Coordinates of C-alpha atoms in Angstrom, one line a residue:
M1 CA -32.3 45.2 -27.9
E2 CA -29.9 42.5 -28.8
K3 CA -29.7 39.5 -26.4
Q4 CA -26.0 40.2 -25.7
E5 CA -26.9 43.7 -24.7
I6 CA -29.6 42.5 -22.4
L7 CA -27.2 40.1 -20.8
K8 CA -24.6 42.8 -20.3
E9 CA -27.2 45.1 -18.7
C10 CA -28.5 42.3 -16.5
V11 CA -25.0 41.5 -15.2
A12 CA -24.3 45.2 -14.5
Y13 CA -27.6 45.3 -12.6
F14 CA -26.7 42.5 -10.3
K15 CA -23.0 43.5 -9.8
S16 CA -24.2 46.9 -8.6
R17 CA -26.1 45.3 -5.8
T18 CA -23.7 43.6 -3.4
V19 CA -26.1 41.0 -2.0
Y20 CA -26.2 39.1 -5.3
R21 CA -22.5 38.1 -5.1
R22 CA -23.3 36.1 -1.9
L23 CA -26.5 34.7 -3.5
F24 CA -24.8 33.8 -6.8
K25 CA -21.9 32.1 -5.1
K26 CA -24.3 29.8 -3.3
L27 CA -26.3 29.2 -6.5
R28 CA -23.1 28.3 -8.3
D29 CA -22.2 25.8 -5.5
K30 CA -25.7 24.3 -5.7
Y31 CA -25.3 23.9 -9.4
A32 CA -22.0 22.1 -9.0
G33 CA -23.6 19.6 -6.7
L34 CA -26.9 19.1 -8.6
G35 CA -25.7 19.5 -12.1
Y36 CA -28.5 21.9 -13.0
F37 CA -29.9 25.2 -11.8
G38 CA -32.2 24.2 -8.9
G39 CA -32.6 23.8 -5.2
T40 CA -32.8 26.4 -2.4
V41 CA -30.1 28.5 -0.8
V42 CA -30.3 30.4 2.5
L43 CA -28.7 33.8 3.3
T44 CA -28.2 35.0 6.9
A45 CA -27.0 38.1 8.6
L46 CA -28.2 40.4 5.8
T47 CA -28.3 44.2 6.3
R48 CA -31.5 46.1 5.7
E49 CA -30.1 47.4 2.4
E50 CA -29.3 43.9 1.2
K51 CA -32.8 42.7 2.1
E52 CA -34.2 45.6 0.1
Q53 CA -32.0 44.7 -2.9
L54 CA -33.2 41.1 -2.9
G55 CA -36.9 42.2 -2.4
G56 CA -36.7 44.6 -5.3
F57 CA -35.9 41.9 -7.9
L58 CA -37.7 39.0 -6.3
Q59 CA -40.8 41.1 -5.5
K60 CA -41.0 40.1 -1.9
D61 CA -40.6 42.0 1.4
Y62 CA -37.7 40.5 3.5
T63 CA -37.1 43.5 5.9
E64 CA -38.4 41.5 8.9
N65 CA -36.7 38.2 8.1
K66 CA -33.7 37.0 10.1
S67 CA -32.7 34.7 7.2
V68 CA -33.8 34.6 3.6
S69 CA -34.5 31.4 1.7
V70 CA -34.3 31.7 -2.1
S71 CA -35.5 28.8 -4.3
A72 CA -34.6 28.3 -8.0
G73 CA -38.3 28.4 -8.8
L74 CA -38.6 31.9 -7.3
M75 CA -35.6 33.0 -9.2
E76 CA -37.0 31.7 -12.5
K77 CA -40.4 33.4 -11.8
A78 CA -38.7 36.7 -11.0
L79 CA -36.5 36.6 -14.1
K80 CA -39.5 35.9 -16.4
A81 CA -41.3 38.9 -14.9
S82 CA -38.3 41.2 -15.4
R83 CA -36.9 43.0 -18.4
F84 CA -34.1 40.4 -18.6
S85 CA -36.5 37.5 -19.4
E86 CA -34.8 36.7 -22.7
V87 CA -31.7 35.3 -20.9
S88 CA -31.4 32.3 -18.6
W89 CA -29.8 32.0 -15.2
D90 CA -27.1 29.7 -16.6
E91 CA -26.2 32.5 -19.0
I92 CA -26.3 35.2 -16.3
L93 CA -24.2 33.2 -13.8
T94 CA -21.6 32.4 -16.5
A95 CA -21.3 36.0 -17.5
Y96 CA -21.3 37.2 -13.9
F97 CA -18.3 35.0 -12.9
G98 CA -16.6 35.1 -16.3
E99 CA -16.5 31.3 -16.5
S100 CA -18.7 28.4 -17.4
L101 CA -20.7 26.6 -14.7
V102 CA -19.4 23.2 -14.0
T103 CA -20.5 20.2 -11.9
K104 CA -18.4 18.7 -9.1
K105 CA -17.9 15.7 -11.3
E106 CA -16.7 17.8 -14.2
E107 CA -14.4 19.8 -11.8
K108 CA -12.9 16.6 -10.3
L109 CA -12.3 15.2 -13.8
R110 CA -10.6 18.4 -14.8
K111 CA -8.4 18.4 -11.7
D112 CA -7.6 14.7 -12.1
L113 CA -6.4 15.3 -15.7
E114 CA -4.3 18.2 -14.6
K115 CA -2.7 16.1 -11.9
E116 CA -2.0 13.2 -14.3
G117 CA -0.5 15.7 -16.7
F118 CA 1.7 17.1 -14.0
F119 CA 3.2 13.7 -13.0
S120 CA 3.4 12.5 -16.6
R121 CA 5.5 15.5 -17.4
F122 CA 7.7 15.0 -14.3
F123 CA 8.3 11.3 -15.2
S124 CA 9.3 12.3 -18.7
S125 CA 11.9 14.6 -17.3
C126 CA 13.1 12.1 -14.6
S127 CA 16.5 10.4 -15.0
S128 CA 16.3 8.3 -11.8
D129 CA 14.9 4.8 -12.6
H130 CA 14.9 3.8 -8.9
G131 CA 13.1 7.0 -7.9
K132 CA 10.7 6.9 -10.8
N133 CA 9.7 3.3 -10.0
W134 CA 9.1 4.1 -6.4
L135 CA 7.1 7.3 -7.2
E136 CA 4.9 5.5 -9.7
S137 CA 4.2 2.7 -7.1
V138 CA 3.3 5.3 -4.5
L139 CA 0.8 7.0 -6.8
K140 CA -0.7 3.7 -8.1
E141 CA -1.0 1.9 -4.7
R142 CA -1.3 5.0 -2.5
G143 CA 1.7 3.9 -0.5
D144 CA 3.6 5.7 2.2
G145 CA 4.0 9.4 1.2
Y146 CA 0.9 9.5 -1.1
Y147 CA -1.2 11.8 0.9
L148 CA 1.8 14.1 1.5
L149 CA 2.4 14.3 -2.2
M150 CA -1.3 15.1 -2.8
Q151 CA -1.2 17.8 -0.2
Q152 CA 1.9 19.4 -1.6
Y153 CA 0.4 19.2 -5.1
R154 CA -2.7 21.0 -4.1
E155 CA -0.8 23.7 -2.2
N156 CA 2.0 24.4 -4.7
P157 CA 2.6 22.1 -7.7
R158 CA 5.7 24.1 -8.8
E159 CA 7.3 23.7 -5.4
L160 CA 6.5 20.0 -5.4
W161 CA 8.3 19.6 -8.7
K162 CA 11.5 21.0 -7.2
I163 CA 11.1 18.8 -4.1
L164 CA 10.7 15.7 -6.1
E165 CA 13.7 16.5 -8.2
R166 CA 15.8 16.7 -5.1
V167 CA 14.3 13.6 -3.4
L168 CA 14.9 11.5 -6.5
A169 CA 18.5 12.9 -6.8
A170 CA 18.9 11.7 -3.2
V171 CA 17.5 8.2 -4.2
E172 CA 20.2 7.9 -6.8
R173 CA 22.9 9.0 -4.3
L174 CA 21.6 6.3 -1.9
T175 CA 21.9 3.7 -4.6
D176 CA 25.4 4.7 -5.3
L177 CA 26.3 4.6 -1.5
K178 CA 24.8 1.1 -1.3
Q179 CA 26.8 -0.2 -4.2
K180 CA 30.0 1.2 -2.8
G181 CA 29.3 0.1 0.8
R182 CA 29.7 3.6 2.1
K183 CA 27.9 5.8 4.6
E184 CA 27.6 9.6 4.8
L185 CA 26.5 12.0 7.5
L186 CA 23.0 13.3 6.9
A187 CA 24.1 17.0 6.6
V188 CA 26.9 16.2 4.2
F189 CA 24.6 14.0 2.1
A190 CA 21.9 16.8 2.0
A191 CA 24.4 19.5 1.1
D192 CA 25.9 17.4 -1.8
V193 CA 22.5 16.5 -3.2
T194 CA 20.5 19.7 -2.7
G195 CA 23.1 22.4 -1.7
D196 CA 21.3 22.8 1.6
P197 CA 22.7 20.7 4.6
H198 CA 19.3 21.1 6.4
Y199 CA 17.1 20.0 3.4
F200 CA 16.4 16.5 4.9
D201 CA 16.2 17.7 8.6
E202 CA 13.4 16.1 10.7
G203 CA 9.9 17.2 9.7
T204 CA 10.7 18.7 6.3
V205 CA 8.8 17.5 3.3
G206 CA 12.0 16.3 1.8
E207 CA 12.8 14.2 4.9
K208 CA 9.3 12.7 5.0
L209 CA 9.4 11.7 1.3
L210 CA 13.0 10.3 1.5
S211 CA 12.0 8.3 4.6
A212 CA 9.0 6.9 2.7
Y213 CA 11.3 5.8 -0.1
V214 CA 13.8 4.2 2.4
K215 CA 11.1 2.4 4.2
S216 CA 9.8 0.9 1.0
S217 CA 13.2 -0.2 -0.2
L218 CA 14.1 -2.0 3.1
N219 CA 12.7 -5.2 4.5
M220 CA 12.7 -4.1 8.2
E221 CA 10.3 -4.7 11.0
S222 CA 9.5 -1.8 13.4
S223 CA 9.3 -4.1 16.4
E224 CA 13.0 -4.7 16.7
G225 CA 13.9 -3.1 20.0
L226 CA 13.8 0.5 18.8
S227 CA 11.6 3.5 19.6
A228 CA 10.0 5.2 16.5
V229 CA 12.8 7.8 16.5
E230 CA 15.6 5.2 16.7
Y231 CA 13.8 3.0 14.1
K232 CA 13.9 5.9 11.6
K233 CA 17.6 6.4 12.3
K234 CA 18.1 2.6 11.8
M235 CA 16.4 2.8 8.4
L236 CA 18.5 5.7 7.3
Y237 CA 21.7 4.0 8.5
E238 CA 20.8 0.8 6.6
S239 CA 20.4 2.9 3.5
G240 CA 23.7 4.7 3.9
I241 CA 22.9 7.8 5.9
I242 CA 24.2 8.4 9.4
K243 CA 21.9 10.7 11.5
D244 CA 22.8 12.1 14.9
E245 CA 26.2 10.5 14.6
L246 CA 27.8 11.9 17.8
S247 CA 25.1 11.8 20.5
N248 CA 24.0 8.3 19.4
D249 CA 26.6 6.1 21.0
V250 CA 27.2 2.9 23.0
L251 CA 29.5 2.2 26.0
V252 CA 31.5 -1.0 25.6
Y253 CA 34.3 -2.8 27.3
G254 CA 36.5 -5.7 26.1
I255 CA 36.0 -5.8 22.4
Q256 CA 38.3 -5.9 19.3
A257 CA 37.3 -4.6 15.9
E258 CA 38.2 -5.1 12.3
R259 CA 37.9 -2.5 9.6
R260 CA 36.7 -3.1 6.1
D261 CA 40.3 -3.6 4.8
G262 CA 40.8 -6.4 7.3
T263 CA 43.1 -4.4 9.6
V264 CA 42.6 -4.1 13.4
H265 CA 41.0 -0.8 14.4
P266 CA 43.9 0.8 16.4
G267 CA 41.8 3.1 18.6
I268 CA 39.5 0.3 19.8
E269 CA 42.5 -2.0 20.2
G270 CA 44.2 0.6 22.4
F271 CA 41.2 0.7 24.8
F272 CA 41.1 -3.1 24.8
Q273 CA 44.8 -3.4 25.7
C274 CA 44.5 -0.8 28.4
R275 CA 41.4 -2.5 29.8
E276 CA 39.3 0.6 29.6
P277 CA 35.7 1.2 28.4
V278 CA 35.1 3.2 25.2
K279 CA 32.2 5.1 23.8
L280 CA 31.6 4.3 20.1
T281 CA 29.5 6.6 18.0
V282 CA 27.3 5.4 15.0
E283 CA 29.8 7.1 12.7
T284 CA 32.7 5.0 14.1
L285 CA 30.7 1.8 14.0
G286 CA 29.8 2.5 10.4
K287 CA 33.5 2.2 9.5
I288 CA 33.9 -1.2 11.2
E289 CA 33.3 -4.5 9.4
K290 CA 33.4 -6.9 12.3
I291 CA 33.4 -6.9 16.1
Q292 CA 34.4 -9.7 18.4
P293 CA 34.7 -10.1 22.2
G294 CA 38.3 -9.7 23.3
K295 CA 40.5 -12.8 23.2
A296 CA 40.6 -13.2 27.0
S297 CA 36.9 -13.6 27.1
L298 CA 36.8 -16.9 25.3
D299 CA 35.5 -19.3 28.0
T300 CA 33.3 -21.6 26.0
E301 CA 32.8 -22.5 22.3
K302 CA 30.9 -19.2 22.0
S303 CA 32.2 -15.9 23.3
R304 CA 29.9 -14.3 25.8
V305 CA 28.9 -10.7 25.7
Y306 CA 27.1 -9.3 28.7
V307 CA 24.7 -6.5 28.0
V308 CA 23.3 -4.4 31.0
E309 CA 20.9 -1.6 31.2
N310 CA 22.6 0.8 33.6
P311 CA 26.0 2.6 33.5
A312 CA 26.6 2.1 37.2
V313 CA 26.2 -1.6 37.0
F314 CA 28.4 -1.6 33.9
S315 CA 31.2 0.2 35.8
V316 CA 31.1 -2.3 38.7
L317 CA 31.2 -5.3 36.4
I318 CA 34.2 -4.2 34.3
R319 CA 36.2 -3.7 37.5
K320 CA 35.2 -7.1 39.0
Y321 CA 35.6 -9.0 35.7
P322 CA 38.3 -7.3 33.7
D323 CA 38.6 -10.3 31.3
R324 CA 35.0 -10.2 30.1
T325 CA 33.1 -8.2 27.5
F326 CA 30.3 -5.8 28.6
V327 CA 28.0 -3.5 26.7
C328 CA 25.9 -0.8 28.4
G329 CA 22.4 -0.1 26.8
N330 CA 21.9 3.0 29.0
G331 CA 18.1 2.7 29.2
Q332 CA 16.2 2.6 26.0
I333 CA 18.0 0.7 23.3
R334 CA 19.4 3.1 20.8
L335 CA 20.6 2.6 17.2
A336 CA 24.3 2.5 18.3
V337 CA 23.7 -0.5 20.6
L338 CA 22.0 -2.5 17.9
V339 CA 24.6 -1.7 15.3
L340 CA 27.3 -2.9 17.7
L341 CA 25.4 -6.1 18.6
D342 CA 24.6 -6.8 14.9
K343 CA 28.3 -6.5 14.0
L344 CA 29.4 -9.0 16.6
T345 CA 30.7 -12.2 15.1
E346 CA 28.3 -15.1 14.9
N347 CA 30.2 -17.2 17.4
S348 CA 29.4 -14.7 20.2
S349 CA 26.4 -15.1 22.4
L350 CA 24.5 -12.4 24.3
Y351 CA 23.4 -12.3 27.9
Y352 CA 21.1 -9.4 28.8
A353 CA 20.2 -8.1 32.3
G354 CA 17.9 -5.2 32.8
D355 CA 15.8 -3.5 35.5
F356 CA 12.7 -5.3 36.8
D357 CA 10.0 -2.8 35.8
P358 CA 7.5 -2.8 32.9
E359 CA 9.8 -0.8 30.6
G360 CA 12.8 -3.0 31.4
L361 CA 10.9 -6.2 30.7
L362 CA 9.8 -4.8 27.3
I363 CA 13.4 -3.9 26.4
A364 CA 14.5 -7.4 27.3
Q365 CA 11.7 -8.9 25.2
K366 CA 12.5 -6.7 22.2
L367 CA 16.1 -7.8 22.3
K368 CA 15.2 -11.4 22.6
N369 CA 12.8 -11.1 19.6
R370 CA 15.6 -9.6 17.6
Y371 CA 18.5 -11.9 18.5
K372 CA 16.5 -15.0 19.3
E373 CA 18.6 -18.0 20.2
R374 CA 21.8 -15.9 20.3
M375 CA 20.5 -14.1 23.4
E376 CA 19.7 -15.4 26.9
F377 CA 18.1 -13.6 29.8
W378 CA 20.7 -13.1 32.5
H379 CA 19.7 -13.1 36.2
Y380 CA 16.0 -13.0 35.4
D381 CA 14.7 -14.8 38.5
K382 CA 11.5 -14.4 40.5
A383 CA 13.3 -14.8 43.8
L384 CA 15.8 -12.1 42.9
Y385 CA 13.0 -9.8 42.1
E386 CA 11.2 -10.5 45.4
K387 CA 14.3 -10.0 47.4
N388 CA 15.3 -6.6 45.9
L389 CA 11.9 -4.8 45.7
S390 CA 12.3 -1.0 45.7
E391 CA 9.9 1.5 47.1
V392 CA 8.9 2.6 43.6
Y393 CA 5.2 1.9 43.2
L394 CA 4.0 1.1 39.7
S395 CA 1.0 3.1 38.5
D396 CA -1.9 1.6 36.6
R397 CA -0.5 3.1 33.4
R398 CA 2.8 1.3 33.9
I399 CA 1.2 -1.9 35.0
K400 CA -0.9 -1.9 31.7
K401 CA 2.4 -2.1 29.8
L402 CA 2.9 -5.6 31.2
E403 CA 0.1 -6.8 28.8
K404 CA 2.7 -6.6 26.0
V405 CA 5.2 -8.9 27.9
Q406 CA 4.6 -12.3 26.4
D407 CA 8.0 -14.0 26.3
P408 CA 7.9 -17.2 28.4
G409 CA 11.2 -16.4 30.1
L410 CA 9.7 -13.2 31.6
Q411 CA 6.3 -14.4 32.6
E412 CA 7.1 -15.4 36.2
I413 CA 8.5 -11.9 37.0
R414 CA 5.7 -10.2 35.0
D415 CA 3.0 -12.0 37.0
E416 CA 4.7 -11.3 40.3
M417 CA 5.1 -7.6 39.3
R418 CA 1.4 -7.4 38.6
R419 CA 0.7 -8.7 42.0
V420 CA 3.1 -6.6 44.1
R421 CA 3.2 -3.5 41.8
R422 CA 6.8 -2.6 42.7
A423 CA 10.0 -2.2 40.7
A424 CA 13.4 -3.7 41.3
Y425 CA 16.6 -2.2 40.0
Q426 CA 20.0 -3.6 38.9
E427 CA 22.1 -1.6 41.2
K428 CA 20.5 -3.3 44.3
M429 CA 20.8 -6.8 42.8
L430 CA 24.6 -6.7 42.2
G431 CA 25.4 -8.4 45.5
D432 CA 23.2 -11.3 44.7
W433 CA 24.6 -11.6 41.3
F434 CA 28.1 -12.1 42.7
T435 CA 27.0 -14.6 45.4
D436 CA 24.4 -16.3 43.3
Q437 CA 22.4 -17.2 46.4
H438 CA 19.1 -16.0 45.2
A439 CA 18.4 -18.8 42.7
S440 CA 15.1 -20.4 43.7
S441 CA 14.7 -23.4 41.4
E442 CA 16.4 -25.7 39.0
N443 CA 14.6 -23.8 36.2
S444 CA 16.2 -20.5 37.0
K445 CA 17.5 -18.6 34.0
T446 CA 20.4 -17.2 36.1
I447 CA 23.8 -17.5 34.5
S448 CA 26.8 -16.6 36.6
I449 CA 30.0 -15.1 35.2
P450 CA 32.8 -17.7 35.5
L451 CA 35.5 -16.4 37.8

């Protein structure tokens, strides 16, 4: 009988006995790791019939075994004693699976070459120089977005190609927006670039890759007074995209604003003339070139802007001091607050007052780190803290946050807070702010509002 006929009969024999599919898969995996036919594999949970199928060829009785160990040596011995002795196990396994046996190293090399070919073909079709340079850098240096790219490539290369086309089209659009000094709403941007207004929504692959590009193209520090969510909004904003344009706002009183064409913003001017507070969204702020405290608030060489944490305190202050400029951070500092403060003219100085609790001190510190000498702590005094202690007890988890408070101007309050483990809030401090009777030393950082 011809060798090819023997091999064909051999494969038919093993395919007619189901247990050999399990055995041969394990043998193939063992070959991939070793690089040759060898080692031992173990089969478990075999039926009586499967044990008999194995025993028939291997000439052993496995009927009482809970598991069966099969070595390459036993397989070779059984093959030589069979009518299929003219063929090898390498030939049998290759014919059985319809493909050559390969080692893990060979398989990795093949996959690497396929991957290189995929990206090479994509780069050849790419018309975006900015996007191409970024993508090449990510692949070479394994930068932000690399592992997401690899995951998407493994799961669906064809879909990844489409995603990259849209992301790189978005990169070109961002370049155009930057050159023109324009900003677009995220949904409008996505619809224009991809045809889908939700293509770059939070959590999508497109959004993650676009964010990776934006982060690499900007020189921004994450510790600039923003949460992770607000930091991402800030990155997009700096690149020309406005996200969450209506709910991200800031409450402000006593400012005047100038548009890009040099004209006064009539809406903000109206609120200023009427002495009323106004909520400004990120979208509105994006159309403004410059902001300054109202003319009536010029009491020194620098115009003072008072930033407070709570809306109730903000409301009291604008009624008591209608000729001053106030900003309300409303708890955690959001993108709109920073955009407004960043647009304030350089001759303005900032005074910040917040709650005396771990979170409030961290907000104050983040703002100080961002604005440095342009910002002073306002009414941060140990005596003021001690006098206005609330009944709110600070848990160990919250006290631990104080470890991150390192600014010299906050350490007295921080240390006292660690000792008494209580919070003090702005609303209760207002009376002392107005009388200024709480100051305990010449070194107090308290700054009163001139009447």
